[in-house]
Short mmCIF file of C-alpha atoms in Angstrom, two decimals:
data_model
loop_
_atom_site.label_atom_id
_atom_site.label_comp_id
_atom_site.label_asym_id
_atom_site.label_seq_id
_atom_site.Cartn_x
_atom_site.Cartn_y
_atom_site.Cartn_z
CA ASP M 61 -12.98 -11.85 0.23
CA GLN M 62 -9.60 -11.47 1.61
CA GLN M 63 -6.95 -11.97 -1.42
CA VAL M 64 -4.01 -11.61 1.03
CA LYS M 65 -4.15 -12.24 4.83
CA GLN M 66 -2.30 -11.70 7.65
CA ASN M 67 -3.47 -12.95 10.23
CA SER M 68 -1.46 -11.56 13.25
CA PRO M 69 -2.91 -7.96 14.17
CA SER M 70 0.46 -7.76 16.60
CA LEU M 71 3.97 -8.99 17.47
CA SER M 72 5.98 -8.31 20.11
CA VAL M 73 9.92 -9.24 19.82
CA GLN M 74 12.50 -8.30 22.23
CA GLU M 75 15.92 -6.43 20.70
CA GLY M 76 18.35 -8.40 19.03
CA ARG M 77 16.08 -11.62 18.52
CA ILE M 78 14.07 -12.58 15.05
CA SER M 79 11.01 -11.12 14.30
CA ILE M 80 8.46 -13.20 11.81
CA LEU M 81 5.71 -12.09 10.21
CA ASN M 82 3.36 -14.15 7.95
CA CYS M 83 1.80 -13.47 5.18
CA ASP M 84 -1.13 -16.10 3.37
CA TYR M 85 -2.77 -15.40 0.05
CA THR M 86 -5.26 -17.02 -2.01
CA ASN M 87 -5.21 -15.83 -5.74
CA SER M 88 -2.73 -18.31 -7.79
CA MET M 89 -2.15 -15.56 -10.22
CA PHE M 90 0.31 -13.63 -7.87
CA ASP M 91 3.69 -13.19 -9.15
CA TYR M 92 4.85 -11.02 -7.37
CA PHE M 93 4.60 -10.09 -3.37
CA LEU M 94 5.86 -7.05 -1.68
CA TRP M 95 6.30 -5.65 1.81
CA TYR M 96 5.63 -2.46 2.94
CA LYS M 97 6.89 -0.40 6.40
CA LYS M 98 4.68 2.31 7.95
CA TYR M 99 5.03 4.43 10.79
CA PRO M 100 2.49 6.64 12.53
CA ALA M 101 1.55 9.63 10.53
CA GLU M 102 3.67 8.70 7.34
CA GLY M 103 2.82 6.62 4.00
CA PRO M 104 3.77 3.19 3.67
CA THR M 105 7.59 2.61 2.31
CA PHE M 106 8.76 -0.21 0.42
CA LEU M 107 11.17 -2.53 2.15
CA ILE M 108 11.64 -5.77 0.43
CA SER M 109 9.83 -8.09 -2.17
CA ILE M 110 9.83 -11.47 -4.14
CA SER M 111 8.80 -12.66 -7.41
CA SER M 112 7.32 -16.23 -7.61
CA ILE M 113 10.34 -17.14 -9.55
CA LYS M 114 12.55 -17.34 -6.59
CA ASP M 115 11.68 -18.66 -3.36
CA LYS M 116 13.97 -16.45 -1.18
CA ASN M 117 15.07 -12.60 -1.53
CA GLU M 118 17.53 -10.98 0.91
CA ASP M 119 18.56 -7.30 1.99
CA GLY M 120 20.69 -6.74 4.70
CA ARG M 121 18.61 -7.77 7.85
CA PHE M 122 15.63 -8.34 5.99
CA THR M 123 14.56 -11.58 4.24
CA VAL M 124 11.07 -12.93 2.74
CA PHE M 125 10.45 -16.37 1.97
CA LEU M 126 7.82 -17.68 -0.50
CA ASN M 127 6.66 -21.17 -0.17
CA LYS M 128 4.09 -21.24 -3.59
CA SER M 129 2.60 -24.79 -2.93
CA ALA M 130 1.25 -23.60 0.57
CA LYS M 131 0.29 -19.78 -0.79
CA HIS M 132 2.37 -18.69 2.02
CA LEU M 133 5.20 -16.01 1.97
CA SER M 134 7.05 -14.68 5.80
CA LEU M 135 9.45 -11.58 6.60
CA HIS M 136 12.59 -12.04 8.81
CA ILE M 137 14.19 -9.51 10.58
CA VAL M 138 17.63 -10.40 12.48
CA PRO M 139 18.66 -8.84 14.56
CA SER M 140 15.35 -6.97 15.56
CA GLN M 141 16.01 -3.44 16.18
CA PRO M 142 13.52 -0.88 18.17
CA GLY M 143 13.62 1.42 15.22
CA ASP M 144 12.03 -1.71 13.17
CA SER M 145 8.74 -1.48 15.01
CA ALA M 146 6.16 -0.30 12.75
CA VAL M 147 3.16 -1.93 11.08
CA TYR M 148 4.03 -3.93 8.30
CA PHE M 149 1.91 -4.53 5.29
CA CYS M 150 2.09 -7.49 2.45
CA ALA M 151 1.14 -6.63 -0.73
CA ALA M 152 0.71 -8.86 -4.07
CA SER M 153 0.45 -8.32 -7.79
CA GLY M 154 -0.88 -9.80 -10.17
CA GLY M 155 1.41 -8.49 -12.50
CA ARG M 156 1.28 -9.06 -16.33
CA TYR M 157 -0.57 -12.11 -16.13
CA GLY M 158 -3.66 -11.16 -13.35
CA GLY M 159 -5.50 -8.98 -15.46
CA SER M 160 -5.34 -6.50 -13.02
CA GLN M 161 -2.75 -3.63 -14.44
CA GLY M 162 -0.55 -4.34 -12.01
CA ASN M 163 -2.30 -3.32 -8.72
CA LEU M 164 -1.46 -4.51 -5.72
CA ILE M 165 -3.90 -6.07 -3.53
CA PHE M 166 -2.44 -5.03 0.46
CA GLY M 167 -3.20 -7.43 3.84
CA LYS M 168 -4.16 -5.99 7.13
CA GLY M 169 -0.90 -5.47 8.13
CA THR M 170 1.07 -6.58 11.05
CA LYS M 171 2.03 -4.23 13.92
CA LEU M 172 5.38 -5.09 15.33
CA SER M 173 6.70 -3.71 18.62
CA VAL M 174 10.67 -4.79 19.09
CA LYS M 175 11.41 -4.02 22.96
CA PRO M 176 14.71 -3.12 24.39
CA ASN Z 231 13.33 14.94 -4.73
CA ALA Z 232 9.61 16.08 -3.41
CA GLY Z 233 8.34 12.57 -4.61
CA VAL Z 234 4.43 12.09 -3.85
CA THR Z 235 2.73 14.71 -1.98
CA GLN Z 236 -0.41 15.12 -0.75
CA THR Z 237 -2.65 17.87 0.63
CA PRO Z 238 -3.92 18.81 3.00
CA LYS Z 239 -2.69 16.71 5.63
CA PHE Z 240 -6.21 16.53 7.92
CA ARG Z 241 -9.06 17.75 7.25
CA ILE Z 242 -12.73 17.78 8.80
CA LEU Z 243 -15.85 18.32 6.47
CA LYS Z 244 -19.50 18.49 7.67
CA ILE Z 245 -21.91 15.80 5.94
CA GLY Z 246 -22.54 16.74 2.45
CA GLN Z 247 -19.74 18.91 2.05
CA SER Z 248 -17.29 18.44 -1.04
CA MET Z 249 -13.56 18.67 -1.60
CA THR Z 250 -10.57 17.26 -3.53
CA LEU Z 251 -7.54 15.88 -2.00
CA GLN Z 252 -4.63 16.79 -4.01
CA CYS Z 253 -1.62 14.57 -5.11
CA ALA Z 254 1.60 15.53 -7.06
CA GLN Z 255 4.31 13.08 -7.96
CA ASP Z 256 7.66 14.96 -9.28
CA MET Z 257 9.35 11.39 -10.55
CA ASN Z 258 7.46 11.11 -14.31
CA HIS Z 259 5.71 8.28 -13.11
CA ASN Z 260 2.86 7.09 -15.18
CA TYR Z 261 0.95 5.21 -12.48
CA MET Z 262 -0.78 6.80 -10.08
CA TYR Z 263 -3.18 5.16 -7.06
CA TRP Z 264 -5.58 6.67 -4.24
CA TYR Z 265 -5.91 4.26 -1.86
CA ARG Z 266 -7.49 4.64 1.61
CA GLN Z 267 -7.00 2.88 4.95
CA ASP Z 268 -9.28 2.73 7.53
CA PRO Z 269 -8.48 1.17 10.94
CA GLY Z 270 -7.17 -1.90 11.79
CA MET Z 271 -7.74 -2.89 7.74
CA GLY Z 272 -5.18 -2.77 4.92
CA LEU Z 273 -5.17 -0.21 1.74
CA LYS Z 274 -8.08 -0.42 -0.49
CA LEU Z 275 -7.58 1.05 -3.85
CA ILE Z 276 -10.40 3.32 -4.97
CA TYR Z 277 -9.22 4.51 -8.43
CA TYR Z 278 -5.73 4.22 -10.07
CA SER Z 279 -4.69 5.82 -13.52
CA VAL Z 280 -2.29 4.52 -15.98
CA GLY Z 281 -1.17 8.07 -17.67
CA ALA Z 282 -2.80 11.36 -18.28
CA GLY Z 283 -6.29 11.40 -19.63
CA ILE Z 284 -7.03 7.60 -18.49
CA THR Z 285 -8.58 6.37 -15.03
CA ASP Z 286 -9.76 3.27 -13.65
CA LYS Z 287 -12.25 2.27 -10.79
CA GLY Z 288 -10.81 0.05 -7.98
CA GLU Z 289 -12.20 -1.55 -5.42
CA VAL Z 290 -13.84 0.82 -3.61
CA PRO Z 291 -14.83 3.78 -5.99
CA ASN Z 292 -18.24 5.05 -4.68
CA GLY Z 293 -18.83 8.44 -3.50
CA TYR Z 294 -15.08 9.43 -5.27
CA ASN Z 295 -14.35 10.73 -8.60
CA VAL Z 296 -10.65 11.44 -10.11
CA SER Z 297 -9.44 13.44 -13.03
CA ARG Z 298 -5.75 13.01 -14.80
CA SER Z 299 -5.08 15.96 -17.09
CA THR Z 300 -1.31 15.94 -16.87
CA THR Z 301 1.49 13.66 -15.41
CA GLU Z 302 2.30 15.08 -12.29
CA ASP Z 303 -1.41 15.52 -10.67
CA PHE Z 304 -4.07 13.12 -9.63
CA PRO Z 305 -6.87 14.83 -7.77
CA LEU Z 306 -9.36 13.00 -5.70
CA ARG Z 307 -12.75 14.55 -5.94
CA LEU Z 308 -15.74 13.33 -2.73
CA GLU Z 309 -18.70 14.90 -3.64
CA LEU Z 310 -21.49 14.84 -0.78
CA ALA Z 311 -18.97 13.33 1.90
CA ALA Z 312 -20.98 11.03 4.32
CA PRO Z 313 -19.06 9.62 7.43
CA SER Z 314 -18.46 6.14 5.88
CA GLN Z 315 -15.64 8.52 4.24
CA THR Z 316 -13.45 9.11 7.32
CA SER Z 317 -10.23 7.54 6.41
CA VAL Z 318 -6.97 8.33 5.85
CA TYR Z 319 -6.19 8.61 2.25
CA PHE Z 320 -3.10 7.55 0.36
CA CYS Z 321 -1.63 8.35 -3.08
CA ALA Z 322 0.87 6.62 -4.95
CA SER Z 323 2.33 6.43 -7.60
CA ARG Z 324 5.32 3.86 -10.10
CA SER Z 325 6.51 3.73 -12.80
CA ARG Z 326 5.19 1.97 -15.92
CA ASP Z 327 7.62 -1.33 -15.09
CA PHE Z 328 5.03 -3.86 -13.67
CA ASN Z 329 6.34 -5.03 -10.40
CA GLU Z 330 7.93 -1.43 -9.45
CA LYS Z 331 7.51 -0.68 -6.18
CA LEU Z 332 4.82 2.55 -5.09
CA PHE Z 333 6.12 5.29 -4.05
CA PHE Z 334 3.57 6.76 -1.28
CA GLY Z 335 2.40 9.96 0.00
CA SER Z 336 2.41 10.85 4.09
CA GLY Z 337 -1.09 10.44 3.56
CA THR Z 338 -4.42 12.67 4.44
CA GLN Z 339 -6.78 12.08 7.50
CA LEU Z 340 -10.44 12.87 7.07
CA SER Z 341 -13.27 13.09 9.06
CA VAL Z 342 -16.60 13.60 8.17
CA LEU Z 343 -18.85 14.66 10.93
#
């Protein structure tokens, strides 16, 4: 049973427009959420995170929104650039209270293509 | 800073062979992880370690073994390789604090034929 779901395998966006990547989770014990970006033939790299005590975290062109009641988070990229083309993974952690040693549970990823 | 280094980058095994995937980190991180990524799937945790001498199973440990004799190294052993172990393997590490981000190696692409 998937605890972290990314229901869109792919997303295509025009350069300069907004990219919105979505993620849903089922475990209410998750208290920390992260987004990772992965280019082909490379390992994932950390992009941005958010704690469950917040509903928004912003870092430059990247903003993550968390809706705890809906168990939903989204990553907004504005403006999108061709170099943003990559696979984006959503991940969740139970932190100190999840009994999971802080291990991350990953979604299946969304492949973003930003067209010039 | 090298970060997390994985070797080899590519490997082809025959069914029944064994091999060790190497992982080393130079960030003095306590926590180390092995994940596998199958096509179109997310990363699944195989084994993890919270420090030298301490390892524990993740979600998909069958067919694998690990050891952690030093803080720096966390090798993953495949015994009796099977086609189901064809995957991309990622090693990762993080510091002791919860919610610290993971640092990943560049991966090992393994094919079992």
